[in-house]
mmJSON file of the N, C-alpha and C atoms, coordinates in Angstrom:
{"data_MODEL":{"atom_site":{
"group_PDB":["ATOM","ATOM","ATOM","ATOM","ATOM","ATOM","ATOM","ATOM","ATOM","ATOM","ATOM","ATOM","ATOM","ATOM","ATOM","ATOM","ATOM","ATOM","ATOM","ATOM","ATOM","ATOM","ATOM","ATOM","ATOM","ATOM","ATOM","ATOM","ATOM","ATOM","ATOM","ATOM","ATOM","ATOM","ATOM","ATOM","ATOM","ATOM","ATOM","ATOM","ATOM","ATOM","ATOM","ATOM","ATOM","ATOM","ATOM","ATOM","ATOM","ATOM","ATOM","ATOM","ATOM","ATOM","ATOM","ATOM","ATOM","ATOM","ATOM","ATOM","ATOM","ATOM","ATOM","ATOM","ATOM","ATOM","ATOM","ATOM","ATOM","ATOM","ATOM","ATOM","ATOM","ATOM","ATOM","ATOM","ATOM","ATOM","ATOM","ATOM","ATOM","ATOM","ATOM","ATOM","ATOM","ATOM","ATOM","ATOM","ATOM","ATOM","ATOM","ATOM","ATOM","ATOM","ATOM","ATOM","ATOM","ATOM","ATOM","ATOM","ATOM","ATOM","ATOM","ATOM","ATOM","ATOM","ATOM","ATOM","ATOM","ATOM","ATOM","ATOM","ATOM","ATOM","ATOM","ATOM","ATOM","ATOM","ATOM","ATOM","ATOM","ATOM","ATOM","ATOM","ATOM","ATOM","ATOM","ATOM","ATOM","ATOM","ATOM","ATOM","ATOM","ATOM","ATOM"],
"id":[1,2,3,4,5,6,7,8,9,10,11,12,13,14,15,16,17,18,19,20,21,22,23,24,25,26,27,28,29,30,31,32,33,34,35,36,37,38,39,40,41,42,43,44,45,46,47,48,49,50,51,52,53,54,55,56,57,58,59,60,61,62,63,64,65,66,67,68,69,70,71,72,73,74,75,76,77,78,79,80,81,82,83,84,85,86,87,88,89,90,91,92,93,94,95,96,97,98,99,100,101,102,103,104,105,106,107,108,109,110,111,112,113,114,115,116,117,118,119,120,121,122,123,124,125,126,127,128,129,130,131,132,133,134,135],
"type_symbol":["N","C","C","N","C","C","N","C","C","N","C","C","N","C","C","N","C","C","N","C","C","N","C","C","N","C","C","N","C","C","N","C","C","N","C","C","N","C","C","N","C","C","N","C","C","N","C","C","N","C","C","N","C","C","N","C","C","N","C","C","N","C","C","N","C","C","N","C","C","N","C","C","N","C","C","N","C","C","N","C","C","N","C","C","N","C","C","N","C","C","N","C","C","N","C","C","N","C","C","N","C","C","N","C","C","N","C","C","N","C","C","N","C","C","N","C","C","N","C","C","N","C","C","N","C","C","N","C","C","N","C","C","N","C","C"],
"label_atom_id":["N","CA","C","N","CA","C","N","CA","C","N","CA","C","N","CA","C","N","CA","C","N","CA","C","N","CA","C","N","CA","C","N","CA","C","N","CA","C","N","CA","C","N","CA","C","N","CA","C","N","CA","C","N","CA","C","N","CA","C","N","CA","C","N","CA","C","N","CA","C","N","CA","C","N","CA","C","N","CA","C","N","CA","C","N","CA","C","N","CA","C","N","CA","C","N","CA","C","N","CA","C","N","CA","C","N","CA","C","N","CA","C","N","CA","C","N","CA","C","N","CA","C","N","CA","C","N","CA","C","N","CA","C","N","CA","C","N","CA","C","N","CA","C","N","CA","C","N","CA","C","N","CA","C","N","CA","C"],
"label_alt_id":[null,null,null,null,null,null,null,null,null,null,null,null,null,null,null,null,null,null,null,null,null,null,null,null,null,null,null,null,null,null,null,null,null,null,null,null,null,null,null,null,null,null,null,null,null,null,null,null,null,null,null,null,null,null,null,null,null,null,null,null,null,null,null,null,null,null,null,null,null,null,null,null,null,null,null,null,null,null,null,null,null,null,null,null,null,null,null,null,null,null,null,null,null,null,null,null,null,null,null,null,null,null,null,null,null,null,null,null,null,null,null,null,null,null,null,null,null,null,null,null,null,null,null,null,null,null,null,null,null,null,null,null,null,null,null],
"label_comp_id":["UNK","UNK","UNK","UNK","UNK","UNK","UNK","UNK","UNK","UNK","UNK","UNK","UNK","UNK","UNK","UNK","UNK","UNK","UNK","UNK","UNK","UNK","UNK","UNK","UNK","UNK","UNK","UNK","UNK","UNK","UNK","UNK","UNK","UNK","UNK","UNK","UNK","UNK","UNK","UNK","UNK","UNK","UNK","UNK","UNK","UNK","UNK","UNK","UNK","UNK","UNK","UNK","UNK","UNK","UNK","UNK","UNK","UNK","UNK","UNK","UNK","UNK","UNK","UNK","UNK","UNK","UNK","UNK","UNK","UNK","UNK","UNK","UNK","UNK","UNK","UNK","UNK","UNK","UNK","UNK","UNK","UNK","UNK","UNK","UNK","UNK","UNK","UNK","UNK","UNK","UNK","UNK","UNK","UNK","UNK","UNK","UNK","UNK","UNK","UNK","UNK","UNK","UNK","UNK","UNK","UNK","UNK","UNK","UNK","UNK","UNK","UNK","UNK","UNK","UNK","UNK","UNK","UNK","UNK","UNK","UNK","UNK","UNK","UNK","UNK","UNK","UNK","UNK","UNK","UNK","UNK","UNK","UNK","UNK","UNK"],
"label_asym_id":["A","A","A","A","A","A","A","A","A","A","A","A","A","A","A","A","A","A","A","A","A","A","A","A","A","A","A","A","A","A","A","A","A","A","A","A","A","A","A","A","A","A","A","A","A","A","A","A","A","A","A","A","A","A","A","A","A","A","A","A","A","A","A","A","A","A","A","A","A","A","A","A","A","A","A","A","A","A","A","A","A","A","A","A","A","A","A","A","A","A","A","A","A","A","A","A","A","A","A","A","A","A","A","A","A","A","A","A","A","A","A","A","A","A","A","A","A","A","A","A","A","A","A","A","A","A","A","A","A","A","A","A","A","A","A"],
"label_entity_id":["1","1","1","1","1","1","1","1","1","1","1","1","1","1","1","1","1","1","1","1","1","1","1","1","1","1","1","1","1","1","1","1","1","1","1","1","1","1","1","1","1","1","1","1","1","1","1","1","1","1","1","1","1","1","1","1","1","1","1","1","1","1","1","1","1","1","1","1","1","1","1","1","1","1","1","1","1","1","1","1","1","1","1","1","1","1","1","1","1","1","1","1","1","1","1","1","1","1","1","1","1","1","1","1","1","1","1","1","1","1","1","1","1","1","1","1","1","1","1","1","1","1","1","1","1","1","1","1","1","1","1","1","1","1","1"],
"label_seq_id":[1,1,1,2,2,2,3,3,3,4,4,4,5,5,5,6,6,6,7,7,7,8,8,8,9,9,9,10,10,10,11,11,11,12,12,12,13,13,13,14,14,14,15,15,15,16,16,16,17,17,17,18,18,18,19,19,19,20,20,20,21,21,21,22,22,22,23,23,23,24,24,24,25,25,25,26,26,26,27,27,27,28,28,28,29,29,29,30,30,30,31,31,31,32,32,32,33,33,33,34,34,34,35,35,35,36,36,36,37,37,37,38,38,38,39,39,39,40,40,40,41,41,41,42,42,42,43,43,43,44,44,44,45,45,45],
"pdbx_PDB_ins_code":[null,null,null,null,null,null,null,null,null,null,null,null,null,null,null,null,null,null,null,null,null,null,null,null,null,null,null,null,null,null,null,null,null,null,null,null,null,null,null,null,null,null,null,null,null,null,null,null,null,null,null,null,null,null,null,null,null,null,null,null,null,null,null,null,null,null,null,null,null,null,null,null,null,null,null,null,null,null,null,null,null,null,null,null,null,null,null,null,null,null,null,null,null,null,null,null,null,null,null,null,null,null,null,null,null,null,null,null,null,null,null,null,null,null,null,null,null,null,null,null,null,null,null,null,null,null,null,null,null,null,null,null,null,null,null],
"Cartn_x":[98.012,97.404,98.503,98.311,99.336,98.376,99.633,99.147,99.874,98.532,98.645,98.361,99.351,99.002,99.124,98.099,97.894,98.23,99.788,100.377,99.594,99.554,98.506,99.623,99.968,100.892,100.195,101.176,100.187,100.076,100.544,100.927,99.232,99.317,98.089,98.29,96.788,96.741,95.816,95.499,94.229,93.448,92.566,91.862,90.87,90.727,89.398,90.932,92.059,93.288,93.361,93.286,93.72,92.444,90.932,89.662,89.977,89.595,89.569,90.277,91.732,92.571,92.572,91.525,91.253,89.751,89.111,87.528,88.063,88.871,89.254,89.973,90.915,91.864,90.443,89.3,88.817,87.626,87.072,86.225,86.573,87.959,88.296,88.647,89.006,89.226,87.813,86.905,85.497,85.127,85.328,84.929,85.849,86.813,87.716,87.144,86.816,86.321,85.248,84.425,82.935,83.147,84.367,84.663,85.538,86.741,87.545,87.427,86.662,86.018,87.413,88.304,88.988,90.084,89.989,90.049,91.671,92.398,93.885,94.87,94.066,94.591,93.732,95.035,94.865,95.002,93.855,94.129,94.136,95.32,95.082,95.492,94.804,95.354,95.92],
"Cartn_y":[108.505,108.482,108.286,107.172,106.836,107.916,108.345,109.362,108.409,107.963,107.047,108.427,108.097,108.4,107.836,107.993,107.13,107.694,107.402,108.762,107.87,109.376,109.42,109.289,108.806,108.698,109.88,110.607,111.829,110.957,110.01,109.454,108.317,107.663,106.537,105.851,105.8,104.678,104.144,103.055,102.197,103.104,103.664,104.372,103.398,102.418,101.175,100.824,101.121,100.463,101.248,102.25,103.999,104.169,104.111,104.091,103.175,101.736,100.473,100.747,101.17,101.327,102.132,103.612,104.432,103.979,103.762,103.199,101.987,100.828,100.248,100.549,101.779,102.12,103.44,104.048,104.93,104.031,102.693,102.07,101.433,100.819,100.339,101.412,102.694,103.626,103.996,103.819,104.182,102.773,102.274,100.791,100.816,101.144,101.146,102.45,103.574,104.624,104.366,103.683,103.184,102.92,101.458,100.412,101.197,102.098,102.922,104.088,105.015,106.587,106.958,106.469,107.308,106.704,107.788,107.247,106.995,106.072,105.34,105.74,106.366,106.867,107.893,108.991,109.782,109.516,109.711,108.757,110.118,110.376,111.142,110.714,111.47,110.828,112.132],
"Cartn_z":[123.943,122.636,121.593,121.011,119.443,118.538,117.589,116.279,115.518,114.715,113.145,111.938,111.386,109.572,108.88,107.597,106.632,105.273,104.898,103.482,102.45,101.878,100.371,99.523,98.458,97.467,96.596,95.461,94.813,93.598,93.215,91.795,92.043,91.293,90.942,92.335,92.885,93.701,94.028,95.141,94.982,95.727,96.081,96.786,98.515,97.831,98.927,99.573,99.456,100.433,101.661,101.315,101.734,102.731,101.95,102.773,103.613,103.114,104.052,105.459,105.291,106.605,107.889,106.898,107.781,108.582,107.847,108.623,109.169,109.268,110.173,111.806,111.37,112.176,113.086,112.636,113.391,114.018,113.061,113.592,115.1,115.108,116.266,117.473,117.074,118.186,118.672,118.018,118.411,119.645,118.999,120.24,121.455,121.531,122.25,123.419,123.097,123.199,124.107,123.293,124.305,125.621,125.231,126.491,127.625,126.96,128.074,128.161,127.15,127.654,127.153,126.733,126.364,124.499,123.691,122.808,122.131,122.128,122.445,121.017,119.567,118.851,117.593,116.945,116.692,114.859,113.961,113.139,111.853,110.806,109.595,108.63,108.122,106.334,105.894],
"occupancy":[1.0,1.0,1.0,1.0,1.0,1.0,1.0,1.0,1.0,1.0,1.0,1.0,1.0,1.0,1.0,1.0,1.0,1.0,1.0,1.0,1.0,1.0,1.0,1.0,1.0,1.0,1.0,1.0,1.0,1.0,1.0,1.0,1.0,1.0,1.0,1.0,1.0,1.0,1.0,1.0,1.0,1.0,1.0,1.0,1.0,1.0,1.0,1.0,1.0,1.0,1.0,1.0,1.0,1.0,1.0,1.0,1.0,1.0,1.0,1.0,1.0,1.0,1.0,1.0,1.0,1.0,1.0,1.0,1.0,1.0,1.0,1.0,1.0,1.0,1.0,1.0,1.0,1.0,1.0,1.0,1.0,1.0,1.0,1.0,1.0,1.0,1.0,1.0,1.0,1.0,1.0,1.0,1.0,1.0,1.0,1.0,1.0,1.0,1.0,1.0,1.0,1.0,1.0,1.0,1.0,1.0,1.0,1.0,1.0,1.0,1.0,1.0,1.0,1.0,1.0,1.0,1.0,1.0,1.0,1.0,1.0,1.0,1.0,1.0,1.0,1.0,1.0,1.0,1.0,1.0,1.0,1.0,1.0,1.0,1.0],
"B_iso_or_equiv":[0.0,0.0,0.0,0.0,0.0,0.0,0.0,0.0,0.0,0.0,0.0,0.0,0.0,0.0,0.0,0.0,0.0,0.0,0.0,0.0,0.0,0.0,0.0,0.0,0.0,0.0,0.0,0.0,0.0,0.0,0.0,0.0,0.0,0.0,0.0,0.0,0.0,0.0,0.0,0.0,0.0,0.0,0.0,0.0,0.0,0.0,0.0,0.0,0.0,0.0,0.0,0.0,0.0,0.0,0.0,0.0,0.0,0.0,0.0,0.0,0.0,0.0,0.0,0.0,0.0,0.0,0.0,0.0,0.0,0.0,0.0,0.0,0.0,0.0,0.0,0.0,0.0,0.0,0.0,0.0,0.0,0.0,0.0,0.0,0.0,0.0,0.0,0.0,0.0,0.0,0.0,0.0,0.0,0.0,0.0,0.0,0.0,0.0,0.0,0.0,0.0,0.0,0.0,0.0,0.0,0.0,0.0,0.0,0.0,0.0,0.0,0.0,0.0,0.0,0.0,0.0,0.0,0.0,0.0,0.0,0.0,0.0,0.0,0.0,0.0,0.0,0.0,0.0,0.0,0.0,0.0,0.0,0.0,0.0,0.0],
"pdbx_formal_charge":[null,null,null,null,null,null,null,null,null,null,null,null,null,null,null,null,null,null,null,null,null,null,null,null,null,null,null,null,null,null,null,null,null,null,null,null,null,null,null,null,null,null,null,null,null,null,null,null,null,null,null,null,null,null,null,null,null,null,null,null,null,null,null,null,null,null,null,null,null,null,null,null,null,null,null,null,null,null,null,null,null,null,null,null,null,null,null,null,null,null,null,null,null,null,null,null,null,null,null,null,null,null,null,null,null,null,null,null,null,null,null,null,null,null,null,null,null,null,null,null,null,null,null,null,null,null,null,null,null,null,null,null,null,null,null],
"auth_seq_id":[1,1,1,2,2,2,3,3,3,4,4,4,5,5,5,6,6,6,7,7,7,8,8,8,9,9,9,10,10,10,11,11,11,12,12,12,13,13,13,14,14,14,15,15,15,16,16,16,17,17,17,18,18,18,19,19,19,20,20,20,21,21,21,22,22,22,23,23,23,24,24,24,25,25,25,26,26,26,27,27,27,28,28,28,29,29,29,30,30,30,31,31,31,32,32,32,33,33,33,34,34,34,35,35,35,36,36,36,37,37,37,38,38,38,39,39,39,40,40,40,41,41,41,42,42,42,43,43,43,44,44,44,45,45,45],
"auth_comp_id":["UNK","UNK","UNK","UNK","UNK","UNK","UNK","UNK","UNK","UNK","UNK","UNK","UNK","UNK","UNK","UNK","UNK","UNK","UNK","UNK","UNK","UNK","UNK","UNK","UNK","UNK","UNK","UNK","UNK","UNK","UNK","UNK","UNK","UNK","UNK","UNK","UNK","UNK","UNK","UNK","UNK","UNK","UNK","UNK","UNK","UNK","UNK","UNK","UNK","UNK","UNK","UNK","UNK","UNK","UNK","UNK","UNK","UNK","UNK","UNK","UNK","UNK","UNK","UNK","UNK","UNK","UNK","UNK","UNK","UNK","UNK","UNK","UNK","UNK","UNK","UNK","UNK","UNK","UNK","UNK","UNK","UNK","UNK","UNK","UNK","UNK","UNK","UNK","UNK","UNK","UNK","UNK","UNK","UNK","UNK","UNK","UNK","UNK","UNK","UNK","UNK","UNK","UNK","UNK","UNK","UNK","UNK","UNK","UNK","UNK","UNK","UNK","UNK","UNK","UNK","UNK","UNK","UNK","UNK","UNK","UNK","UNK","UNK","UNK","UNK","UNK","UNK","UNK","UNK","UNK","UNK","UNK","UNK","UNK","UNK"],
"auth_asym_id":["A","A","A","A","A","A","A","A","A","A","A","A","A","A","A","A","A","A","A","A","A","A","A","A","A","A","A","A","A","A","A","A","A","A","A","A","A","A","A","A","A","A","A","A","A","A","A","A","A","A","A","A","A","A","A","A","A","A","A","A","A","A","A","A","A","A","A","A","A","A","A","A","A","A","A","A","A","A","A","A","A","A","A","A","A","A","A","A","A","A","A","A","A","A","A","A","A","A","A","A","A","A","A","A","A","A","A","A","A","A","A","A","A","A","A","A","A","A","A","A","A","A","A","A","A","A","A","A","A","A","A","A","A","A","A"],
"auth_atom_id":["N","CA","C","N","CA","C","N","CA","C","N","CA","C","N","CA","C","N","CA","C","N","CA","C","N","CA","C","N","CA","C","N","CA","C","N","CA","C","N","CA","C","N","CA","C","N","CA","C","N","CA","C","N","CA","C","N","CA","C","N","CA","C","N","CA","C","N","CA","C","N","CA","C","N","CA","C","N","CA","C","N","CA","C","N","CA","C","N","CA","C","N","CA","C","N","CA","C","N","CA","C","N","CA","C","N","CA","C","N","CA","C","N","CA","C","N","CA","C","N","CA","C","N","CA","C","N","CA","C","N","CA","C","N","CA","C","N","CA","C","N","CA","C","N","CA","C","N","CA","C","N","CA","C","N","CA","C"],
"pdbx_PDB_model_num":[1,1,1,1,1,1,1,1,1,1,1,1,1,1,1,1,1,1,1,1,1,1,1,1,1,1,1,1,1,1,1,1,1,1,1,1,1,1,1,1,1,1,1,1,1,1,1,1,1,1,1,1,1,1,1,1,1,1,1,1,1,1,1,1,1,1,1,1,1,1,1,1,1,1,1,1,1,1,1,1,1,1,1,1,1,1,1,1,1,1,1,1,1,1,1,1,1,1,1,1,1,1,1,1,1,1,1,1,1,1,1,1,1,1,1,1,1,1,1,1,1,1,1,1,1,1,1,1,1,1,1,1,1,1,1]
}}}
């Protein structure tokens, strides 16, 4: 299992960059999941 994080900046930032990456990065561990029962990364923000 890879452990992804996704750093939050505390200052101004885009927020749909930050979302977008994480619902990409958990959407694909979910499919992945289906196909191999087992799920290949560990994803936080």
């Amino acid at each position: 299992m890879k452990h992804i994080s996704v750093l939050i900046p505390q200052e101004e930032n885009n927020l749909s960059s930050i979302v977008g990456s994480y619902k990409m990065l958990t959407r694909a561990n979910a499919i992945w999941s289906q196909k191999q029962g087992t799920m290949p990364y560990k994803v936080e923000l």
